[in-house]
PDB file of C-alpha atoms and ligand atoms in Angstrom:
ATOM      1  CA  UNK A   1     130.327  -3.552  77.984  1.00 65.00           C
ATOM      2  CA  UNK A   2     133.907  -3.956  75.612  1.00 69.00           C
ATOM      3  CA  UNK A   3     132.861  -5.020  72.710  1.00 74.00           C
ATOM      4  CA  UNK A   4     135.752  -7.735  70.706  1.00 78.00           C
ATOM      5  CA  UNK A   5     136.132  -6.744  67.494  1.00 77.00           C
ATOM      6  CA  UNK A   6     135.757  -9.871  64.679  1.00 76.00           C
ATOM      7  CA  UNK A   7     139.117 -11.550  64.253  1.00 88.00           C
ATOM      8  CA  UNK A   8     139.548 -12.558  60.347  1.00 93.00           C
ATOM      9  CA  UNK A   9     141.797 -15.582  60.379  1.00 93.00           C
ATOM     10  CA  UNK A  10     143.798 -14.308  56.597  1.00 96.00           C
ATOM     11  CA  UNK A  11     145.174 -11.621  58.956  1.00 97.00           C
ATOM     12  CA  UNK A  12     147.855 -14.280  59.562  1.00 96.00           C
ATOM     13  CA  UNK A  13     148.392 -14.673  55.871  1.00 97.00           C
ATOM     14  CA  UNK A  14     150.236 -11.280  56.547  1.00 98.00           C
ATOM     15  CA  UNK A  15     154.097 -10.752  56.302  1.00 98.00           C
ATOM     16  CA  UNK A  16     153.838  -7.588  57.477  1.00 97.00           C
ATOM     17  CA  UNK A  17     151.241  -4.280  58.057  1.00 98.00           C
ATOM     18  CA  UNK A  18     152.874  -1.565  55.571  1.00 98.00           C
ATOM     19  CA  UNK A  19     149.668   1.027  56.993  1.00 98.00           C
ATOM     20  CA  UNK A  20     147.542   0.113  59.971  1.00 98.00           C
ATOM     21  CA  UNK A  21     143.895   0.890  60.268  1.00 98.00           C
ATOM     22  CA  UNK A  22     144.735   3.694  62.467  1.00 98.00           C
ATOM     23  CA  UNK A  23     146.536   5.146  60.219  1.00 98.00           C
ATOM     24  CA  UNK A  24     144.670   4.286  57.137  1.00 98.00           C
ATOM     25  CA  UNK A  25     141.142   6.499  59.181  1.00 98.00           C
ATOM     26  CA  UNK A  26     143.654   9.627  60.286  1.00 98.00           C
ATOM     27  CA  UNK A  27     144.396   9.718  56.862  1.00 98.00           C
ATOM     28  CA  UNK A  28     141.355   9.219  55.028  1.00 98.00           C
ATOM     29  CA  UNK A  29     139.486  12.377  57.318  1.00 98.00           C
ATOM     30  CA  UNK A  30     142.741  14.554  56.363  1.00 98.00           C
ATOM     31  CA  UNK A  31     142.049  13.784  52.851  1.00 98.00           C
ATOM     32  CA  UNK A  32     138.543  14.825  53.037  1.00 98.00           C
ATOM     33  CA  UNK A  33     139.253  17.428  54.889  1.00 98.00           C
ATOM     34  CA  UNK A  34     141.617  19.148  51.861  1.00 98.00           C
ATOM     35  CA  UNK A  35     139.075  18.039  49.438  1.00 98.00           C
ATOM     36  CA  UNK A  36     136.275  19.694  51.447  1.00 97.00           C
ATOM     37  CA  UNK A  37     138.295  23.199  51.634  1.00 97.00           C
ATOM     38  CA  UNK A  38     139.003  22.794  47.638  1.00 97.00           C
ATOM     39  CA  UNK A  39     135.680  21.944  46.833  1.00 96.00           C
ATOM     40  CA  UNK A  40     133.725  24.177  49.284  1.00 94.00           C
ATOM     41  CA  UNK A  41     130.604  25.221  47.257  1.00 89.00           C
ATOM     42  CA  UNK A  42     131.090  23.318  44.767  1.00 93.00           C
ATOM     43  CA  UNK A  43     128.888  20.409  43.478  1.00 94.00           C
ATOM     44  CA  UNK A  44     130.679  17.756  43.002  1.00 97.00           C
ATOM     45  CA  UNK A  45     130.500  14.044  41.658  1.00 98.00           C
ATOM     46  CA  UNK A  46     132.925  11.794  42.997  1.00 98.00           C
ATOM     47  CA  UNK A  47     134.057   8.472  40.225  1.00 98.00           C
ATOM     48  CA  UNK A  48     134.687   5.836  42.440  1.00 98.00           C
ATOM     49  CA  UNK A  49     137.281   2.699  40.366  1.00 98.00           C
ATOM     50  CA  UNK A  50     135.543  -0.747  41.778  1.00 96.00           C
ATOM     51  CA  UNK A  51     136.312  -2.930  43.022  1.00 95.00           C
ATOM     52  CA  UNK A  52     139.226  -1.490  44.472  1.00 96.00           C
ATOM     53  CA  UNK A  53     137.693   1.710  45.783  1.00 98.00           C
ATOM     54  CA  UNK A  54     135.038   0.486  47.036  1.00 97.00           C
ATOM     55  CA  UNK A  55     136.051   1.190  50.858  1.00 98.00           C
ATOM     56  CA  UNK A  56     138.495   3.938  50.729  1.00 98.00           C
ATOM     57  CA  UNK A  57     135.241   5.521  48.627  1.00 98.00           C
ATOM     58  CA  UNK A  58     133.116   4.999  51.266  1.00 98.00           C
ATOM     59  CA  UNK A  59     135.051   5.980  53.653  1.00 98.00           C
ATOM     60  CA  UNK A  60     135.968   9.502  52.352  1.00 98.00           C
ATOM     61  CA  UNK A  61     132.253   9.773  51.210  1.00 98.00           C
ATOM     62  CA  UNK A  62     130.736   9.771  54.806  1.00 97.00           C
ATOM     63  CA  UNK A  63     133.220  12.966  55.587  1.00 97.00           C
ATOM     64  CA  UNK A  64     132.624  14.732  52.733  1.00 96.00           C
ATOM     65  CA  UNK A  65     130.438  18.212  53.007  1.00 93.00           C
ATOM     66  CA  UNK A  66     129.985  18.701  49.169  1.00 88.00           C
ATOM     67  CA  UNK A  67     126.744  18.542  47.856  1.00 93.00           C
ATOM     68  CA  UNK A  68     127.414  15.252  45.892  1.00 97.00           C
ATOM     69  CA  UNK A  69     126.994  12.411  43.380  1.00 98.00           C
ATOM     70  CA  UNK A  70     128.521   9.075  43.213  1.00 98.00           C
ATOM     71  CA  UNK A  71     129.027   6.669  40.187  1.00 98.00           C
ATOM     72  CA  UNK A  72     131.264   3.955  39.398  1.00 98.00           C
ATOM     73  CA  UNK A  73     133.477   2.672  36.525  1.00 98.00           C
ATOM     74  CA  UNK A  74     135.071  -0.801  36.429  1.00 96.00           C
ATOM     75  CA  UNK A  75     138.569  -1.315  35.251  1.00 92.00           C
ATOM     76  CA  UNK A  76     140.447  -4.046  35.042  1.00 85.00           C
ATOM     77  CA  UNK A  77     144.115  -4.924  34.120  1.00 75.00           C
ATOM     78  CA  UNK A  78     143.948  -8.857  33.956  1.00 61.00           C
ATOM     79  CA  UNK A  79     145.732  -9.319  36.156  1.00 57.00           C
ATOM     80  CA  UNK A  80     147.214 -12.841  36.590  1.00 56.00           C
ATOM     81  CA  UNK A  81     148.806 -12.587  40.268  1.00 61.00           C
ATOM     82  CA  UNK A  82     150.715  -9.288  41.140  1.00 68.00           C
ATOM     83  CA  UNK A  83     152.094  -8.475  37.556  1.00 65.00           C
ATOM     84  CA  UNK A  84     149.126  -6.090  35.631  1.00 62.00           C
ATOM     85  CA  UNK A  85     149.316  -6.426  31.810  1.00 61.00           C
ATOM     86  CA  UNK A  86     148.945  -4.561  29.038  1.00 64.00           C
ATOM     87  CA  UNK A  87     146.262  -1.587  28.833  1.00 79.00           C
ATOM     88  CA  UNK A  88     143.370  -1.760  31.202  1.00 89.00           C
ATOM     89  CA  UNK A  89     140.053  -2.515  29.906  1.00 92.00           C
ATOM     90  CA  UNK A  90     137.455   0.576  31.443  1.00 94.00           C
ATOM     91  CA  UNK A  91     134.136  -0.749  31.640  1.00 93.00           C
ATOM     92  CA  UNK A  92     132.016   2.644  30.870  1.00 91.00           C
ATOM     93  CA  UNK A  93     128.730   2.082  32.323  1.00 91.00           C
ATOM     94  CA  UNK A  94     128.598   5.025  34.133  1.00 97.00           C
ATOM     95  CA  UNK A  95     124.666   6.338  34.697  1.00 97.00           C
ATOM     96  CA  UNK A  96     125.337   9.684  35.274  1.00 98.00           C
ATOM     97  CA  UNK A  97     125.766  12.394  32.628  1.00 97.00           C
ATOM     98  CA  UNK A  98     129.252  13.950  33.881  1.00 98.00           C
ATOM     99  CA  UNK A  99     129.074  16.781  31.051  1.00 98.00           C
ATOM    100  CA  UNK A 100     130.311  20.340  32.241  1.00 98.00           C
ATOM    101  CA  UNK A 101     130.714  18.423  36.218  1.00 98.00           C
ATOM    102  CA  UNK A 102     133.512  18.947  38.138  1.00 98.00           C
ATOM    103  CA  UNK A 103     134.665  15.285  38.783  1.00 98.00           C
ATOM    104  CA  UNK A 104     136.921  13.759  41.859  1.00 98.00           C
ATOM    105  CA  UNK A 105     137.989  10.383  40.490  1.00 98.00           C
ATOM    106  CA  UNK A 106     139.076   7.876  43.508  1.00 98.00           C
ATOM    107  CA  UNK A 107     141.279   4.865  43.283  1.00 98.00           C
ATOM    108  CA  UNK A 108     142.720   2.645  45.484  1.00 98.00           C
ATOM    109  CA  UNK A 109     145.977   2.755  44.237  1.00 98.00           C
ATOM    110  CA  UNK A 110     148.222   4.309  41.545  1.00 97.00           C
ATOM    111  CA  UNK A 111     151.037   1.778  40.165  1.00 96.00           C
ATOM    112  CA  UNK A 112     151.729   1.904  36.704  1.00 96.00           C
ATOM    113  CA  UNK A 113     149.047   4.883  35.910  1.00 96.00           C
ATOM    114  CA  UNK A 114     147.725   3.023  33.072  1.00 96.00           C
ATOM    115  CA  UNK A 115     144.215   2.420  34.698  1.00 96.00           C
ATOM    116  CA  UNK A 116     144.175   6.515  36.034  1.00 97.00           C
ATOM    117  CA  UNK A 117     145.361   7.909  32.475  1.00 97.00           C
ATOM    118  CA  UNK A 118     142.941   5.577  30.653  1.00 96.00           C
ATOM    119  CA  UNK A 119     139.675   6.732  33.030  1.00 97.00           C
ATOM    120  CA  UNK A 120     140.125   9.989  32.959  1.00 98.00           C
ATOM    121  CA  UNK A 121     140.912  10.738  29.091  1.00 97.00           C
ATOM    122  CA  UNK A 122     137.588   9.144  29.230  1.00 97.00           C
ATOM    123  CA  UNK A 123     135.645  11.204  31.291  1.00 98.00           C
ATOM    124  CA  UNK A 124     137.848  14.309  30.050  1.00 98.00           C
ATOM    125  CA  UNK A 125     135.847  12.998  26.438  1.00 97.00           C
ATOM    126  CA  UNK A 126     132.876  12.877  28.043  1.00 97.00           C
ATOM    127  CA  UNK A 127     133.551  16.860  28.461  1.00 98.00           C
ATOM    128  CA  UNK A 128     133.624  16.639  32.639  1.00 98.00           C
ATOM    129  CA  UNK A 129     134.340  20.645  33.502  1.00 98.00           C
ATOM    130  CA  UNK A 130     137.403  19.051  35.638  1.00 98.00           C
ATOM    131  CA  UNK A 131     139.025  15.506  36.854  1.00 98.00           C
ATOM    132  CA  UNK A 132     141.257  15.697  39.756  1.00 98.00           C
ATOM    133  CA  UNK A 133     142.239  11.961  41.564  1.00 98.00           C
ATOM    134  CA  UNK A 134     142.351  11.014  44.676  1.00 98.00           C
ATOM    135  CA  UNK A 135     144.198   7.685  45.929  1.00 98.00           C
ATOM    136  CA  UNK A 136     144.793   6.026  48.937  1.00 98.00           C
ATOM    137  CA  UNK A 137     148.340   4.389  48.139  1.00 98.00           C
ATOM    138  CA  UNK A 138     150.928   5.689  45.702  1.00 98.00           C
ATOM    139  CA  UNK A 139     154.097   3.520  44.057  1.00 98.00           C
ATOM    140  CA  UNK A 140     156.097   6.214  41.970  1.00 96.00           C
ATOM    141  CA  UNK A 141     158.494   3.619  41.448  1.00 95.00           C
ATOM    142  CA  UNK A 142     156.204   1.382  39.742  1.00 95.00           C
ATOM    143  CA  UNK A 143     155.019   4.624  37.221  1.00 96.00           C
ATOM    144  CA  UNK A 144     155.007   3.908  33.239  1.00 96.00           C
ATOM    145  CA  UNK A 145     152.691   6.363  32.395  1.00 95.00           C
ATOM    146  CA  UNK A 146     153.367  10.016  33.442  1.00 96.00           C
ATOM    147  CA  UNK A 147     150.518  10.857  35.779  1.00 97.00           C
ATOM    148  CA  UNK A 148     150.164  11.976  39.106  1.00 98.00           C
ATOM    149  CA  UNK A 149     147.358  12.185  41.653  1.00 98.00           C
ATOM    150  CA  UNK A 150     146.074  15.350  43.377  1.00 98.00           C
ATOM    151  CA  UNK A 151     145.302  13.423  46.701  1.00 98.00           C
ATOM    152  CA  UNK A 152     147.211  11.229  47.675  1.00 98.00           C
ATOM    153  CA  UNK A 153     147.029   8.977  51.078  1.00 98.00           C
ATOM    154  CA  UNK A 154     150.448   6.965  51.207  1.00 98.00           C
ATOM    155  CA  UNK A 155     153.558   6.711  48.897  1.00 98.00           C
ATOM    156  CA  UNK A 156     154.816   3.360  49.378  1.00 98.00           C
ATOM    157  CA  UNK A 157     157.334   1.219  48.072  1.00 97.00           C
ATOM    158  CA  UNK A 158     157.637  -1.108  45.566  1.00 96.00           C
ATOM    159  CA  UNK A 159     155.563  -4.107  47.051  1.00 96.00           C
ATOM    160  CA  UNK A 160     152.218  -6.037  46.215  1.00 96.00           C
ATOM    161  CA  UNK A 161     149.729  -4.823  49.211  1.00 98.00           C
ATOM    162  CA  UNK A 162     146.911  -6.342  49.833  1.00 98.00           C
ATOM    163  CA  UNK A 163     143.532  -5.302  52.261  1.00 98.00           C
ATOM    164  CA  UNK A 164     141.380  -2.459  52.799  1.00 98.00           C
ATOM    165  CA  UNK A 165     140.127  -3.160  48.999  1.00 98.00           C
ATOM    166  CA  UNK A 166     142.675  -4.304  46.996  1.00 98.00           C
ATOM    167  CA  UNK A 167     142.981  -7.247  46.557  1.00 96.00           C
ATOM    168  CA  UNK A 168     144.973 -10.584  45.523  1.00 96.00           C
ATOM    169  CA  UNK A 169     143.516 -13.199  43.026  1.00 94.00           C
ATOM    170  CA  UNK A 170     139.920 -10.984  44.388  1.00 94.00           C
ATOM    171  CA  UNK A 171     141.122 -11.894  48.130  1.00 96.00           C
ATOM    172  CA  UNK A 172     141.866  -9.918  51.027  1.00 97.00           C
ATOM    173  CA  UNK A 173     139.691  -7.110  50.830  1.00 97.00           C
ATOM    174  CA  UNK A 174     138.093  -7.019  53.518  1.00 97.00           C
ATOM    175  CA  UNK A 175     141.432  -7.030  55.793  1.00 98.00           C
ATOM    176  CA  UNK A 176     141.277  -3.228  57.623  1.00 97.00           C
ATOM    177  CA  UNK A 177     144.803  -2.524  57.243  1.00 98.00           C
ATOM    178  CA  UNK A 178     147.277  -2.669  54.355  1.00 98.00           C
ATOM    179  CA  UNK A 179     149.889  -5.648  53.935  1.00 98.00           C
ATOM    180  CA  UNK A 180     152.491  -7.350  52.301  1.00 98.00           C
ATOM    181  CA  UNK A 181     151.554 -11.168  52.239  1.00 97.00           C
ATOM    182  CA  UNK A 182     153.906 -13.580  53.235  1.00 96.00           C
ATOM    183  CA  UNK A 183     155.760 -15.122  50.069  1.00 95.00           C
ATOM    184  CA  UNK A 184     153.721 -18.810  49.986  1.00 95.00           C
ATOM    185  CA  UNK A 185     150.824 -16.804  49.609  1.00 96.00           C
ATOM    186  CA  UNK A 186     151.540 -15.561  46.267  1.00 92.00           C
ATOM    187  CA  UNK A 187     153.659 -18.528  44.853  1.00 81.00           C
ATOM    188  CA  UNK A 188     152.397 -20.781  42.324  1.00 55.00           C
ATOM    189  CA  UNK A 189     149.536 -18.069  40.630  1.00 52.00           C
ATOM    190  CA  UNK A 190     151.852 -15.541  38.391  1.00 45.00           C
TER     191      UNK A 190
HETATM  192  P1  LIG B 201     147.942   0.889  37.450  1.00 88.69           P
HETATM  193  O1  LIG B 201     148.870  -0.091  37.448  1.00 88.69           O
HETATM  194  O2  LIG B 201     148.346   2.092  37.639  1.00 88.69           O
HETATM  195  O3  LIG B 201     147.264   1.143  36.108  1.00 88.69           O
HETATM  196  O4  LIG B 201     146.797   0.227  38.688  1.00 88.69           O
HETATM  197  C1  LIG B 201     146.111  -0.629  38.240  1.00 88.69           C
HETATM  198  C2  LIG B 201     145.187  -1.436  39.033  1.00 88.69           C
HETATM  199  O5  LIG B 201     146.195  -2.879  39.727  1.00 88.69           O
HETATM  200  C3  LIG B 201     145.096  -0.783  40.274  1.00 88.69           C
HETATM  201  O6  LIG B 201     144.209  -0.016  40.333  1.00 88.69           O
HETATM  202  C4  LIG B 201     144.785  -1.838  41.386  1.00 88.69           C
HETATM  203  O7  LIG B 201     143.431  -2.556  41.301  1.00 88.69           O
HETATM  204  C5  LIG B 201     145.705  -2.839  40.962  1.00 88.69           C
HETATM  205  N1  LIG B 201     147.374  -2.954  41.679  1.00 88.69           N
HETATM  206  C6  LIG B 201     148.643  -2.339  41.554  1.00 88.69           C
HETATM  207  N2  LIG B 201     149.141  -2.423  42.112  1.00 88.69           N
HETATM  208  C7  LIG B 201     148.626  -3.145  43.024  1.00 88.69           C
HETATM  209  C8  LIG B 201     149.150  -4.010  44.851  1.00 88.69           C
HETATM  210  O8  LIG B 201     149.897  -3.632  45.011  1.00 88.69           O
HETATM  211  N3  LIG B 201     147.865  -4.542  45.314  1.00 88.69           N
HETATM  212  C9  LIG B 201     146.859  -4.787  44.807  1.00 88.69           C
HETATM  213  N4  LIG B 201     146.252  -4.281  43.572  1.00 88.69           N
HETATM  214  C10 LIG B 201     147.504  -3.730  42.863  1.00 88.69           C
HETATM  215 MG1  LIG B 202     141.598  -1.116  40.813  1.00 88.69          MG
END
């Protein structure tokens, strides 16, 4: 029997889809394969930057073949609407001892670079053996701090996107694709 997918009313808030659900699925598989090859035979610790990286990490992990452990770190950039202001606040509530461990830092998007460079610095200060970064999206045009991720899903233009873990004012994280909201849904909140 054919199953129909539940409809998500908030999909109607999108002006356009930038990355479809199918494109995400294919790219996540390819990234996992690349990471599997790089870490073959190595013990790996994945550090997800939550909340944004939650959905991406969940999908990526299920295709990773190395023996691994998972921990999360919380970062927030005090977003007011679509503009991140100042330095990110990192809440270091890591449970695992990461000293001497090979780490894969996973986030939803690399934007100004402030968050990932601060998190990476923190992880290195805790004596990680190595830290590589994997992001689903990269908005290169927005970079303020020099930072490059070793594994990148998609380079995207300088537009504020939602879906697949990414939010606008904590909404839209559950959309299965990545898209740009209609202007009226961004307005009045910045
Ligand atoms: P940074 O500017 O590289 O420090 O990125 C900070 C955080 O801002 C990211 O981890 C995301 O959570 C968020 N962010 C940046 N760009 C977008 C976007 O287009 N949509 C949703 N969240 C974003
Ligand atoms: Mg984030």
